[in-house]
Structures are given as structure tokens and as C-alpha cells.
Coordinates of N, CA and C in Angstrom, one line a residue:
Chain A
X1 N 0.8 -1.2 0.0 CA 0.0 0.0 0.0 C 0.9 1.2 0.0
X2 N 0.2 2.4 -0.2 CA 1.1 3.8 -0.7 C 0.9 4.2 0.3
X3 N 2.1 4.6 1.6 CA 1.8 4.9 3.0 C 1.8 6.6 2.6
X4 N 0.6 7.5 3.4 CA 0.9 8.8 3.1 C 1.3 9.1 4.5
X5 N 2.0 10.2 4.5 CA 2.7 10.7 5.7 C 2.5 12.2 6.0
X6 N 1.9 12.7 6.8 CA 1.6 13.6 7.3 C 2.4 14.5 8.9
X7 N 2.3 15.9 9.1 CA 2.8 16.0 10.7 C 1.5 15.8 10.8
X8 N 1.4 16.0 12.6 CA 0.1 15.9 13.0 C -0.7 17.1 13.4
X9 N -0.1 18.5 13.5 CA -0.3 19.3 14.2 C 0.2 20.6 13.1
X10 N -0.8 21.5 13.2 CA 0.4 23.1 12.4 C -0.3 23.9 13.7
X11 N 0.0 24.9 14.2 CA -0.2 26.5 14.8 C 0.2 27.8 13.7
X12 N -1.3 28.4 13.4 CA -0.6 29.3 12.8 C -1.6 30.5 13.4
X13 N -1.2 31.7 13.1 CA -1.8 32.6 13.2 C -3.0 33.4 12.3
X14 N -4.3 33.8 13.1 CA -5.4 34.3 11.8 C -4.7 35.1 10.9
X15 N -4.8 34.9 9.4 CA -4.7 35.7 9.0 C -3.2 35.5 7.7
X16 N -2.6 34.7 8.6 CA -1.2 34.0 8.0 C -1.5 33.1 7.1
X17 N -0.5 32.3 6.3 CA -0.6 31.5 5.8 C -0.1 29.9 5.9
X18 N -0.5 29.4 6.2 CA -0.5 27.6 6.5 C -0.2 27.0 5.3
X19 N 0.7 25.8 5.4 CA 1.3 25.2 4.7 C 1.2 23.8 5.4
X20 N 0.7 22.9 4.7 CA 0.2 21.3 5.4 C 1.1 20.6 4.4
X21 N 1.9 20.3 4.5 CA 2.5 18.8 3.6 C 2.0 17.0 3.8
X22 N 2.3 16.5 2.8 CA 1.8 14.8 2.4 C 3.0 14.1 1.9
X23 N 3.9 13.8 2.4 CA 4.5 12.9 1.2 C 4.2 11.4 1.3
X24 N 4.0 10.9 -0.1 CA 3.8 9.6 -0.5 C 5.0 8.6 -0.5
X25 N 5.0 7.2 -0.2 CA 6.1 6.3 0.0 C 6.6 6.1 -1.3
X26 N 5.4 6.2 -2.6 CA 5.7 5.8 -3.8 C 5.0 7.4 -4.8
X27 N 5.8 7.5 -6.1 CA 4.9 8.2 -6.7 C 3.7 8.0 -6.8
X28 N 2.9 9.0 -6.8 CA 1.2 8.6 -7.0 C 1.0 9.6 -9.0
X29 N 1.9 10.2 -9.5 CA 1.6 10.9 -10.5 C 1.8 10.1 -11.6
X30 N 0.9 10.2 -12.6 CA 1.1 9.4 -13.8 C 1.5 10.6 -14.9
X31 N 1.6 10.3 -16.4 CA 1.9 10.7 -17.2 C 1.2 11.8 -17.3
X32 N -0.3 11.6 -17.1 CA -1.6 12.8 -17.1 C -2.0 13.8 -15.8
X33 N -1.5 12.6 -14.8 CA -2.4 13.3 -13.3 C -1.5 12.9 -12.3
X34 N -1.5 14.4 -11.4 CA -1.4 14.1 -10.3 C -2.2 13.4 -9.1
X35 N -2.3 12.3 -8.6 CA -3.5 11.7 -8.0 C -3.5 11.7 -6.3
X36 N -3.4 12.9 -6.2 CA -3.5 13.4 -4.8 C -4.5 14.4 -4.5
X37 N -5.5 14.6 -3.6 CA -6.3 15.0 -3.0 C -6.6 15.4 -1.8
X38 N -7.5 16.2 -1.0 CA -7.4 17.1 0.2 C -8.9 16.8 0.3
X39 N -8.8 16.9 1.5 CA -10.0 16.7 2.3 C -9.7 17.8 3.7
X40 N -11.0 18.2 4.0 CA -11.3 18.9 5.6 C -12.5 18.5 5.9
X41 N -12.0 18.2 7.5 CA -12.6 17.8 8.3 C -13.2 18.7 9.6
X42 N -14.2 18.9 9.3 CA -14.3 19.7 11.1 C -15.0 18.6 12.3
X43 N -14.9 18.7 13.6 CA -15.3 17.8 14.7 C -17.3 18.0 14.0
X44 N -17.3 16.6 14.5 CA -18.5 15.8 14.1 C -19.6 16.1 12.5
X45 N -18.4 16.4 12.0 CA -18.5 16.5 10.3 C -18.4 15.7 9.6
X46 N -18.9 15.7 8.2 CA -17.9 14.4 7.4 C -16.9 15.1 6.4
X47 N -15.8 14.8 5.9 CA -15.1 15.1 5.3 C -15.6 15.7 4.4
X48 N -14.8 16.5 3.8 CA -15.5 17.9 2.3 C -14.0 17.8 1.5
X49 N -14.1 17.5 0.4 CA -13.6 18.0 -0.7 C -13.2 18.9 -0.7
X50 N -11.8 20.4 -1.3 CA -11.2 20.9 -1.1 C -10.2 20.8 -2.4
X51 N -9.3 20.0 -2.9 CA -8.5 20.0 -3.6 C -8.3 18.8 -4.2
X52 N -8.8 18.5 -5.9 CA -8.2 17.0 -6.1 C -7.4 17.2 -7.2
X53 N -7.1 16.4 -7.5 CA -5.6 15.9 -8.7 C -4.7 17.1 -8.3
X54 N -4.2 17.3 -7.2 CA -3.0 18.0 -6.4 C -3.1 19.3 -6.3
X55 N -4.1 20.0 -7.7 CA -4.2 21.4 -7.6 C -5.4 22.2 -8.1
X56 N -6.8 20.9 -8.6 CA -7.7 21.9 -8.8 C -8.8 21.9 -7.9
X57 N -9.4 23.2 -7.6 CA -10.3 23.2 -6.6 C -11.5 22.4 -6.4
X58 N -11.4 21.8 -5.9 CA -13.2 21.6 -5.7 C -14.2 22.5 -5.8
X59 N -15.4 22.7 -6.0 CA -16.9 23.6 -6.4 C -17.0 24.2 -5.0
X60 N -17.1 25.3 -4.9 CA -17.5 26.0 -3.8 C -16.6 26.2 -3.1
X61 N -14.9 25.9 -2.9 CA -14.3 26.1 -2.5 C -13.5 27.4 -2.3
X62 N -13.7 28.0 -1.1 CA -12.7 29.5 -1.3 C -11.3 29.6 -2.0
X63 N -10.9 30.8 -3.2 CA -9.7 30.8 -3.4 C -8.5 30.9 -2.6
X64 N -8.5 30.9 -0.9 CA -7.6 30.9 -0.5 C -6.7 29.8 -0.4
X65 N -7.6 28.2 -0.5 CA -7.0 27.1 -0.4 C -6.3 26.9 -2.0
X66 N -5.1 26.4 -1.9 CA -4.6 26.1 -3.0 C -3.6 25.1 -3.3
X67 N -3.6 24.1 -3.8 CA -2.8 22.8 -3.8 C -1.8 22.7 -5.0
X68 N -0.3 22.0 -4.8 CA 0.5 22.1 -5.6 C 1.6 21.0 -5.1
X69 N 2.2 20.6 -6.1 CA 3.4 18.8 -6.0 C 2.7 18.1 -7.2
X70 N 3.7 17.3 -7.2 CA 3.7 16.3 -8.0 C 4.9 15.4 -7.6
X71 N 4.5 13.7 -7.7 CA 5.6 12.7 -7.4 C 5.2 11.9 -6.3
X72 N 6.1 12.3 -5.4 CA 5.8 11.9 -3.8 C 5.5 12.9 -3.1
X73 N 5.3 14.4 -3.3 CA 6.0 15.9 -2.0 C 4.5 16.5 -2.6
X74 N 3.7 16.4 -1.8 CA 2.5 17.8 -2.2 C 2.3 18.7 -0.6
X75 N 1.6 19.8 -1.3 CA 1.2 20.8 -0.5 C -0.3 21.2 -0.7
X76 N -1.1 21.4 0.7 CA -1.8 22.3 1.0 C -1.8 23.8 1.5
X77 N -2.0 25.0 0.5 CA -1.8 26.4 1.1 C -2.9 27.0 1.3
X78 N -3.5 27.1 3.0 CA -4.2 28.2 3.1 C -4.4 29.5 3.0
X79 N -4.7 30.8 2.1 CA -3.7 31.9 2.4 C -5.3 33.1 2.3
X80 N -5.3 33.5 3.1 CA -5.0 33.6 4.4 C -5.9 32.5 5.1
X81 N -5.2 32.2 6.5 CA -5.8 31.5 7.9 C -7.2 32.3 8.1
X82 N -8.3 32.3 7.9 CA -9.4 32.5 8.6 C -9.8 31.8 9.8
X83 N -10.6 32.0 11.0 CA -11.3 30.7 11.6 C -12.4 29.4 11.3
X84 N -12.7 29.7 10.5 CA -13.5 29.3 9.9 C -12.5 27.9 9.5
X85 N -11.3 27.7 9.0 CA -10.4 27.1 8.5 C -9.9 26.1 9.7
X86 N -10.0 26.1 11.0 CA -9.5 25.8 12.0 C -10.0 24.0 11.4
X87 N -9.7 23.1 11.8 CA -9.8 21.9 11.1 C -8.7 20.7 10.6
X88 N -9.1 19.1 10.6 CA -8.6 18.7 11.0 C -8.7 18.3 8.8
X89 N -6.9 18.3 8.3 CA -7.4 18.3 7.1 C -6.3 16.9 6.4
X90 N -6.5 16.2 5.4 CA -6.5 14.8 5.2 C -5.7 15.0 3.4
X91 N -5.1 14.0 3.9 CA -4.5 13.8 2.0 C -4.7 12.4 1.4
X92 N -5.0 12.1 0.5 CA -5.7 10.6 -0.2 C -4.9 10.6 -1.3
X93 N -4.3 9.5 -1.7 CA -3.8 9.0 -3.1 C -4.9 8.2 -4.0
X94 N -5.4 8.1 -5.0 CA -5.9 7.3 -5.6 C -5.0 6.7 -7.2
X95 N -3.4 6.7 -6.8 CA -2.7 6.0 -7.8 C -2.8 4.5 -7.9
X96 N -3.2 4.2 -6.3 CA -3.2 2.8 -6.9 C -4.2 2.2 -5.5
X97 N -4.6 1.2 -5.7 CA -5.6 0.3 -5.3 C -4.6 -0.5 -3.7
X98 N -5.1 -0.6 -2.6 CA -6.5 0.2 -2.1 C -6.0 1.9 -1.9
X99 N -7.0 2.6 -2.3 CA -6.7 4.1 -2.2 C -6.4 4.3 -0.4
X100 N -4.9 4.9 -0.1 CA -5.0 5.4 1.7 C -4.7 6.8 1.6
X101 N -5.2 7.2 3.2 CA -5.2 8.4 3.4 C -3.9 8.8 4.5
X102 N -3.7 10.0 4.8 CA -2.3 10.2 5.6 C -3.1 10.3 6.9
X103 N -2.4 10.0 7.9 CA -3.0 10.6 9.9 C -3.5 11.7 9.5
X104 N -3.8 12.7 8.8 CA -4.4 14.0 9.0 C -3.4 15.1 9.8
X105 N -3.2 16.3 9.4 CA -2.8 17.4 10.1 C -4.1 18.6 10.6
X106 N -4.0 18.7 12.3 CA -4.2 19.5 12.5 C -4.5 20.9 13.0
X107 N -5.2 21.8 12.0 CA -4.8 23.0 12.0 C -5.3 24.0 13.4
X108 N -4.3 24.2 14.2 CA -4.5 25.1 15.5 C -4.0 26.4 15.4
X109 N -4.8 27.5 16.4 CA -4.5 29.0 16.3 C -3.0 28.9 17.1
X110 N -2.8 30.0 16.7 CA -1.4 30.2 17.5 C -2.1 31.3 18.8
Chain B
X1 N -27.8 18.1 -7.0 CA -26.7 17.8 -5.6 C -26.8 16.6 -5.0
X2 N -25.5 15.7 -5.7 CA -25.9 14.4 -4.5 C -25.4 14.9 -3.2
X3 N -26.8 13.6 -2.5 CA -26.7 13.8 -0.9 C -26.7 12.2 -0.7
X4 N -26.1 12.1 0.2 CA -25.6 10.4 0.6 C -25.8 10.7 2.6
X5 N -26.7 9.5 2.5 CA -26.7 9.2 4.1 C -27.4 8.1 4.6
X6 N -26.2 7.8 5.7 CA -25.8 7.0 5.9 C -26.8 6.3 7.3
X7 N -27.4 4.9 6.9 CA -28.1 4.0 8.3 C -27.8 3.0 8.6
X8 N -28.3 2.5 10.1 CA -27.4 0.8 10.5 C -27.3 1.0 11.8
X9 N -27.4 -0.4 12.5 CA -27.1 -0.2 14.3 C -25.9 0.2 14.6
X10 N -26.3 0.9 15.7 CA -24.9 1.9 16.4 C -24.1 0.8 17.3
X11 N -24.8 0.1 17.4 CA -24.1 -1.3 18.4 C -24.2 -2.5 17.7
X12 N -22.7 -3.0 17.5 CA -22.8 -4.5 16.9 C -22.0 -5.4 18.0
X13 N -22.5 -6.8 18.3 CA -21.9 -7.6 19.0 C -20.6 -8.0 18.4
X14 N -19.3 -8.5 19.1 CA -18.2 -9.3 18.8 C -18.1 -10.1 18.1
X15 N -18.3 -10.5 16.5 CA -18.4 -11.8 16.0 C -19.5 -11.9 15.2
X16 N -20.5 -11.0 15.2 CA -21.6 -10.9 14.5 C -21.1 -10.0 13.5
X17 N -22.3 -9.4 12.5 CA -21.7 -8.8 11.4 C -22.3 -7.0 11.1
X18 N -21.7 -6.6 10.5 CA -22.4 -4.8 10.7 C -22.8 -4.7 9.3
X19 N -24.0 -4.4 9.6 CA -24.5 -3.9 8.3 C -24.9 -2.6 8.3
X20 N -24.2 -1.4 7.4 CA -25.1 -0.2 6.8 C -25.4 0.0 5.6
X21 N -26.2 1.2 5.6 CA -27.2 1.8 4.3 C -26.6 2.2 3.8
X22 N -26.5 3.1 2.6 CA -26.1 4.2 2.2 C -27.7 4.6 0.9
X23 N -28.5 5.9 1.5 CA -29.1 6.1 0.7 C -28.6 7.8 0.3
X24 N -29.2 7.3 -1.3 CA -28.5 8.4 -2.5 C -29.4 9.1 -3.1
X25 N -29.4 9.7 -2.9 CA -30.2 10.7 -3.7 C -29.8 12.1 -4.6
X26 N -30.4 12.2 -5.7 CA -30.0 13.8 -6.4 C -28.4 12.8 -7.3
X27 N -28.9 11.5 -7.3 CA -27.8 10.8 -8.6 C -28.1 9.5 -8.5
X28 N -27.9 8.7 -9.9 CA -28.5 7.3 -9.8 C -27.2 7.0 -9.6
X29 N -27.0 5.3 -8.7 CA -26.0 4.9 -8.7 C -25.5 3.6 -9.3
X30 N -26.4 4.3 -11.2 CA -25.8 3.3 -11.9 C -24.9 4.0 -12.9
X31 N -24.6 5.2 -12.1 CA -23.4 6.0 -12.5 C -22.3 6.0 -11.7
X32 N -21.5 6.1 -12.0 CA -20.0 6.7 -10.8 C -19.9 5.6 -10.3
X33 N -19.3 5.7 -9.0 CA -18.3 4.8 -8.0 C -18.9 5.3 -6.5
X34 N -19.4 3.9 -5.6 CA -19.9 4.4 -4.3 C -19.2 3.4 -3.3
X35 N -18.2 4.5 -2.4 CA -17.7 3.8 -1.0 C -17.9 3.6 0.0
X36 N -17.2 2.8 0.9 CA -17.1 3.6 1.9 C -15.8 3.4 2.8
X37 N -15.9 4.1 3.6 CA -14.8 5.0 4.4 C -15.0 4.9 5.8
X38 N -14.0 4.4 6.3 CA -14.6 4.4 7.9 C -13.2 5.2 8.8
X39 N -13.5 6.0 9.6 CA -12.4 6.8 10.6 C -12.6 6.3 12.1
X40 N -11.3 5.5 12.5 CA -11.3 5.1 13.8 C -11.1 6.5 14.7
X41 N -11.3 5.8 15.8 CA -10.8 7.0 17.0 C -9.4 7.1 17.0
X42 N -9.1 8.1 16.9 CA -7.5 8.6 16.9 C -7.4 9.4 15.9
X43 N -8.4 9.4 14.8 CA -8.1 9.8 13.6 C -7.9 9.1 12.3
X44 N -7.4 7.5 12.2 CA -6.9 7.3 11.4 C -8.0 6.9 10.3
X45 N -8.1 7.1 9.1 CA -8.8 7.1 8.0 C -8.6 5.8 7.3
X46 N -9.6 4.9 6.6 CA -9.2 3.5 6.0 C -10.6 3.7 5.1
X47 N -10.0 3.6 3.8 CA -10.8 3.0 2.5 C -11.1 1.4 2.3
X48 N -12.4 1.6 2.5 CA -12.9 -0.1 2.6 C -13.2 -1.0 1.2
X49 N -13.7 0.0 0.1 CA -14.3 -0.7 -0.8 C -14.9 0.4 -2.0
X50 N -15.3 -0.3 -2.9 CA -16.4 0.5 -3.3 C -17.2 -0.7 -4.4
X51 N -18.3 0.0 -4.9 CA -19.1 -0.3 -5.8 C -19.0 0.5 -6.8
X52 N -19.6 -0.2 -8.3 CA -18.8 0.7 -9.6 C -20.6 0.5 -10.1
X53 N -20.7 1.5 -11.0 CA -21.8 1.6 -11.7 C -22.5 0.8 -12.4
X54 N -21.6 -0.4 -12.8 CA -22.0 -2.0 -13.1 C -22.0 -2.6 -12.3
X55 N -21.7 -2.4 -11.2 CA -22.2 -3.3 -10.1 C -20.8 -4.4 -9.6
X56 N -20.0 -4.0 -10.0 CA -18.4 -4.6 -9.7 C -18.1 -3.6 -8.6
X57 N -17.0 -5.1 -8.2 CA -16.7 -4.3 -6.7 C -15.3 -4.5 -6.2
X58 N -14.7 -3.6 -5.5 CA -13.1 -3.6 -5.5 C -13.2 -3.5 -3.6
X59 N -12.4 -3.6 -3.1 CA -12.0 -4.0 -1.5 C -10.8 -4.1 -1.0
X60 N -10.6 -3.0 -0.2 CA -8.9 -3.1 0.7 C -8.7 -4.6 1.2
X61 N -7.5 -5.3 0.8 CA -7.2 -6.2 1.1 C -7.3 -6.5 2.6
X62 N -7.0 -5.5 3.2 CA -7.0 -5.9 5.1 C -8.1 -6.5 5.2
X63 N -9.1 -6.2 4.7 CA -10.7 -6.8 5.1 C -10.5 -7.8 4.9
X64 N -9.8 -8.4 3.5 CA -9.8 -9.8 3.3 C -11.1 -10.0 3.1
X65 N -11.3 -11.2 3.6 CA -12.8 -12.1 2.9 C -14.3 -11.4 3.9
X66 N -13.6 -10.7 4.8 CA -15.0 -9.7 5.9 C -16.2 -9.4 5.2
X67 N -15.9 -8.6 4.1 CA -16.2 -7.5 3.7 C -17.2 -7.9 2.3
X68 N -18.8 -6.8 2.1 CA -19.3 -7.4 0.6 C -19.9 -5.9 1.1
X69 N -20.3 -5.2 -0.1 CA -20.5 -4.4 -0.8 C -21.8 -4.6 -1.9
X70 N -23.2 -4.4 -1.8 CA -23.9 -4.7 -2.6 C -25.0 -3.7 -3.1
X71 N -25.9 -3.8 -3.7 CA -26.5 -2.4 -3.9 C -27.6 -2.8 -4.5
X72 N -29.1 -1.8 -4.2 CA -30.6 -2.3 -5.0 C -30.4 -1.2 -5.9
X73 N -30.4 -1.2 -6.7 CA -30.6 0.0 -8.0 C -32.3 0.6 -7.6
X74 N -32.9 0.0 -7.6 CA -34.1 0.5 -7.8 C -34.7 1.6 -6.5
X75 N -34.0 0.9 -5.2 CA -33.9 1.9 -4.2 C -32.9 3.1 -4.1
X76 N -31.8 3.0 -5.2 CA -31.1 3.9 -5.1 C -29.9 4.0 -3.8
X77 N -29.9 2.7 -3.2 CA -29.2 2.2 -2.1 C -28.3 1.1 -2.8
X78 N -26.9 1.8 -1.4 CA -25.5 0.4 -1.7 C -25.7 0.3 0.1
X79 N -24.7 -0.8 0.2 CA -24.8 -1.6 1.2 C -23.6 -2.3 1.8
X80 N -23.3 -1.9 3.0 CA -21.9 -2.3 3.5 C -22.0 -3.4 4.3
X81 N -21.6 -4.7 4.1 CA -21.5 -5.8 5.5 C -20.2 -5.7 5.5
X82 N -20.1 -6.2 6.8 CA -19.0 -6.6 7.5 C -18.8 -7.3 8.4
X83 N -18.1 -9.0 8.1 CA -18.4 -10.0 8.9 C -17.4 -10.1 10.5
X84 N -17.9 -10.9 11.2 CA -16.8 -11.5 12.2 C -16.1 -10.4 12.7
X85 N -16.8 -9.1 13.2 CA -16.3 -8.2 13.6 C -15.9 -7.5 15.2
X86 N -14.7 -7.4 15.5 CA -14.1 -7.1 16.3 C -14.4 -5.8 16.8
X87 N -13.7 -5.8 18.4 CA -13.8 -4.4 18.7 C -13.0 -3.1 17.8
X88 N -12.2 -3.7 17.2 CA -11.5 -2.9 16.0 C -11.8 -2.5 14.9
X89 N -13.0 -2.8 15.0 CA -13.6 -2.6 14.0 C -14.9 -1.1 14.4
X90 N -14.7 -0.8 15.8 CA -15.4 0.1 16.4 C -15.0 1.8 15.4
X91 N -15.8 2.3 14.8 CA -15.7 3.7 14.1 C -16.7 4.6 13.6
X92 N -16.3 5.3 12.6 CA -17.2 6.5 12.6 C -17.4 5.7 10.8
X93 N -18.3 5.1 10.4 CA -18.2 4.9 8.7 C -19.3 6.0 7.7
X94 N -18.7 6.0 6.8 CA -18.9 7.3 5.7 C -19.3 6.2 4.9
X95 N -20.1 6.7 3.6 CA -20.5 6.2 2.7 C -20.1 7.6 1.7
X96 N -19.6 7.5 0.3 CA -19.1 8.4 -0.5 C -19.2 7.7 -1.8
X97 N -19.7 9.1 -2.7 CA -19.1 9.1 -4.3 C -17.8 9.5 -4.7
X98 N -17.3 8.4 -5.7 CA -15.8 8.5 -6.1 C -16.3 8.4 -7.6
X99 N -15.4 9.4 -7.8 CA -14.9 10.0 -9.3 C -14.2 8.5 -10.2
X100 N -14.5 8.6 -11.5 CA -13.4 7.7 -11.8 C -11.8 7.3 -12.1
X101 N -11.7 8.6 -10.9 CA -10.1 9.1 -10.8 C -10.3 8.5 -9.2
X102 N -10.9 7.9 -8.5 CA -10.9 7.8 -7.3 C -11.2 9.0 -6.0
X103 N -11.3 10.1 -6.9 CA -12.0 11.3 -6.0 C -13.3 11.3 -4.9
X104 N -12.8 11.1 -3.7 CA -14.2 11.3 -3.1 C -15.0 12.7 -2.8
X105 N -16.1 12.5 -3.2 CA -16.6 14.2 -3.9 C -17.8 14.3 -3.1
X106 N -18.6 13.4 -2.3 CA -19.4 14.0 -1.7 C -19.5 12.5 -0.9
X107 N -19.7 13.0 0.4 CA -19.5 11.9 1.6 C -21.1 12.3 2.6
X108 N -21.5 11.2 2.9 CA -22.4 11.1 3.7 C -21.9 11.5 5.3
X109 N -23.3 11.7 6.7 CA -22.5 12.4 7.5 C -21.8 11.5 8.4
X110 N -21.8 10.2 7.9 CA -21.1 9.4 8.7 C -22.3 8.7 9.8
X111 N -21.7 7.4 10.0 CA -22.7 7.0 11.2 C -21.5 6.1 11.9
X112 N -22.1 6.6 13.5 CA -20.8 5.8 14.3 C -21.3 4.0 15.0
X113 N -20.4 3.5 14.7 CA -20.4 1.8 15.7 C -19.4 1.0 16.2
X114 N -19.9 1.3 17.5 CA -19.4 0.5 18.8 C -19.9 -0.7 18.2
X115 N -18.2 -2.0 18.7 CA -18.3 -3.2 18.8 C -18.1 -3.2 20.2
X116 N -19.3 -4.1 20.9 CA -19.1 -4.2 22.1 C -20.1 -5.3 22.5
X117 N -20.0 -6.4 23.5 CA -20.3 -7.4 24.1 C -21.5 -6.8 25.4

């Protein structure tokens, strides 16, 4: 399986910008796509969509979030930190069968 | 707008088997790809399976032979069992549409179950 690897924890300040990294054990990118994806979580929510194939938004998503990598090394940028953002947020490979997700990072105020 | 949500006992015994719903609506699902997803306590996230719009069906190895996946078209409902189940198997499970990129794009609100004696 394609272990994703996540920190567990960021602190940042409202208003700043957050940086959440993923790296994958194996490439997850093919010739066409990067096959990495973002998910947030808030307490007693179900996950939401956010960012897939590494950099395009999901529908309804605010332009502050913004995803970028390819290979094994991706990023999530929130820019700016709102509260609203505070949340526990998830990276998924779907290059190969069974699709896993990373421990999740999450996002605390400073 | 699909909406997906998710039914089934909140309590399953040791060794017996878990069965949930997943009903769909605002999309047929003899389109796309429907999973599900279960988050233990601590956090950690596990992709269980899914169902494909012909009615083929793919499964994380860990489950091994646990695990069936089935679906009434006409109710617009898939269906998670899960045999011979352990306290480890105690979580929060999601039911979700996947892209044919494997994208999960819209997730039910989860329902939680205790394995417990």
C-alpha cells in the first residue's frame, strides 16, 4: 500500500498563511495526473472535498486554499488563515488500489 | 446535488456482522463509484471498498474475505456488510461518491459503531 505521511499538528496565526505537507512512500503521479487530493474535516462533520488531482479546486471552495506537487511531496496552502479554516485536514492518493489516506494534520491558532 | 446518508445499528456484537445503508439521492447509482470509508478513533482514515456503476466491486485487502458491498438499484441504495467483527472494527463509517479518478466528492454524514459485548 502507498503509506501517506503527514505532521500531526500546524499552529498558525489568523490571517497568515498555513502550509500542510503529504509525502507519499511511492509516486502517486502518472503521465496525465497528479493523483492526490485534500479533504477537511471539522469535529462531528464528514469530510469535504477541497482540492483534487494535487491542484484543482473543488466547487465552492474559497480561493484561499490552494494545492500544488507532484511525485511523492504535495502541499496544501491556506492563504490567508481565517477561523472558519481551524480543522482537521486529510491527504488521499488514488494511484493505486487500495486508495489510503495520511493521519491528517491538524490546523490550531497560535 | 448528490446527498448520501448514511443508516445501520450503532451497536454491533463481537463476532456478528455490521450492516449499513447508504441512501442516495440527487444521482443514480448506476453511475460513478460508491464507497465507503470508515475513521477510527484517533483519527486514522481506511478506504474499505467500493461499488462501480455496473455493479463490480473492489476491496482493501486488510478486510480480506470480511467484507461485501452490494446495492438495490431501484432503491437507489449500496450496502456495507462486515463480517466477524471485532472491537476494531469500532468507528465512525462514511459512505461516498468516487470519481473515476478515485476522487471522493461527496460523503455522507457518517454514522458511528461500537463493537461491544
Amino acid at each position: 500500500d502507498i503509506v501517506l505521511t503527514q505532521s500531526p499538528a500546524l499552529a498558525v496565526s489568523l490571517g497568515q498563511r498555513a502550509t500542510i505537507s503529504c509525502r507519499a512512500s511511492q509516486s502517486v503521479s502518472t503521465s496525465s495526473y497528479n493523483l492526490m487530493h485534500w479533504y477537511q474535516q471539522k469535529p462531528g462533520q464528514q469530510p469535504k472535498l477541497l482540492i483534487y488531482d494535487a491542484s484543482n479546486l473543488a466547487s465552492s471552495i474559497p480561493a484561499r486554499f490552494s494545492g500544488s506537487g507532484s511525485g511523492t511531496d504535495f502541499t496544501l496552502t491556506i492563504n490567508p488563515v481565517q477561523a472558519d479554516d481551524i480543522a482537521t485536514y486529510y491527504c488521499q492518493q488514488s494511484r493505486e488500489l487500495p486508495w489510503t489516506f495520511g493521519g491528517g494534520t491538524k490546523l490550531e491558532l497560535k | 446535488e448528490v446527498q448520501l446518508q448514511e443508516s445501520g445499528p450503532g451497536l454491533v456484537k463481537p463476532s456478528q456482522s455490521l450492516s449499513l445503508t447508504c441512501s442516495v439521492t440527487g444521482y443514480s447509482i448506476t453511475s460513478n463509484y460508491w464507497g465507503w470509508i470508515r475513521k477510527f478513533p484517533g483519527n486514522k482514515m481506511e478506504w474499505m471498498g467500493y461499488i462501480s456503476y455496473s455493479g463490480s466491486t473492489s476491496y482493501n485487502p486488510s478486510l480480506k474475505s470480511r467484507i461485501s458491498i452490494t446495492r438495490d438499484t431501484s432503491k437507489n441504495q449500496f450496502f456495507l456488510q462486515l463480517n466477524s467483527v471485532t472491537t476494531e472494527d469500532t468507528a465512525t463509517y462514511y459512505c461516498a461518491s468516487e470519481s473515476t479518478t478515485g476522487v471522493m466528492d461527496a460523503w455522507g454524514q457518517g454514522a458511528s459503531v461500537t463493537v461491544s459485548s
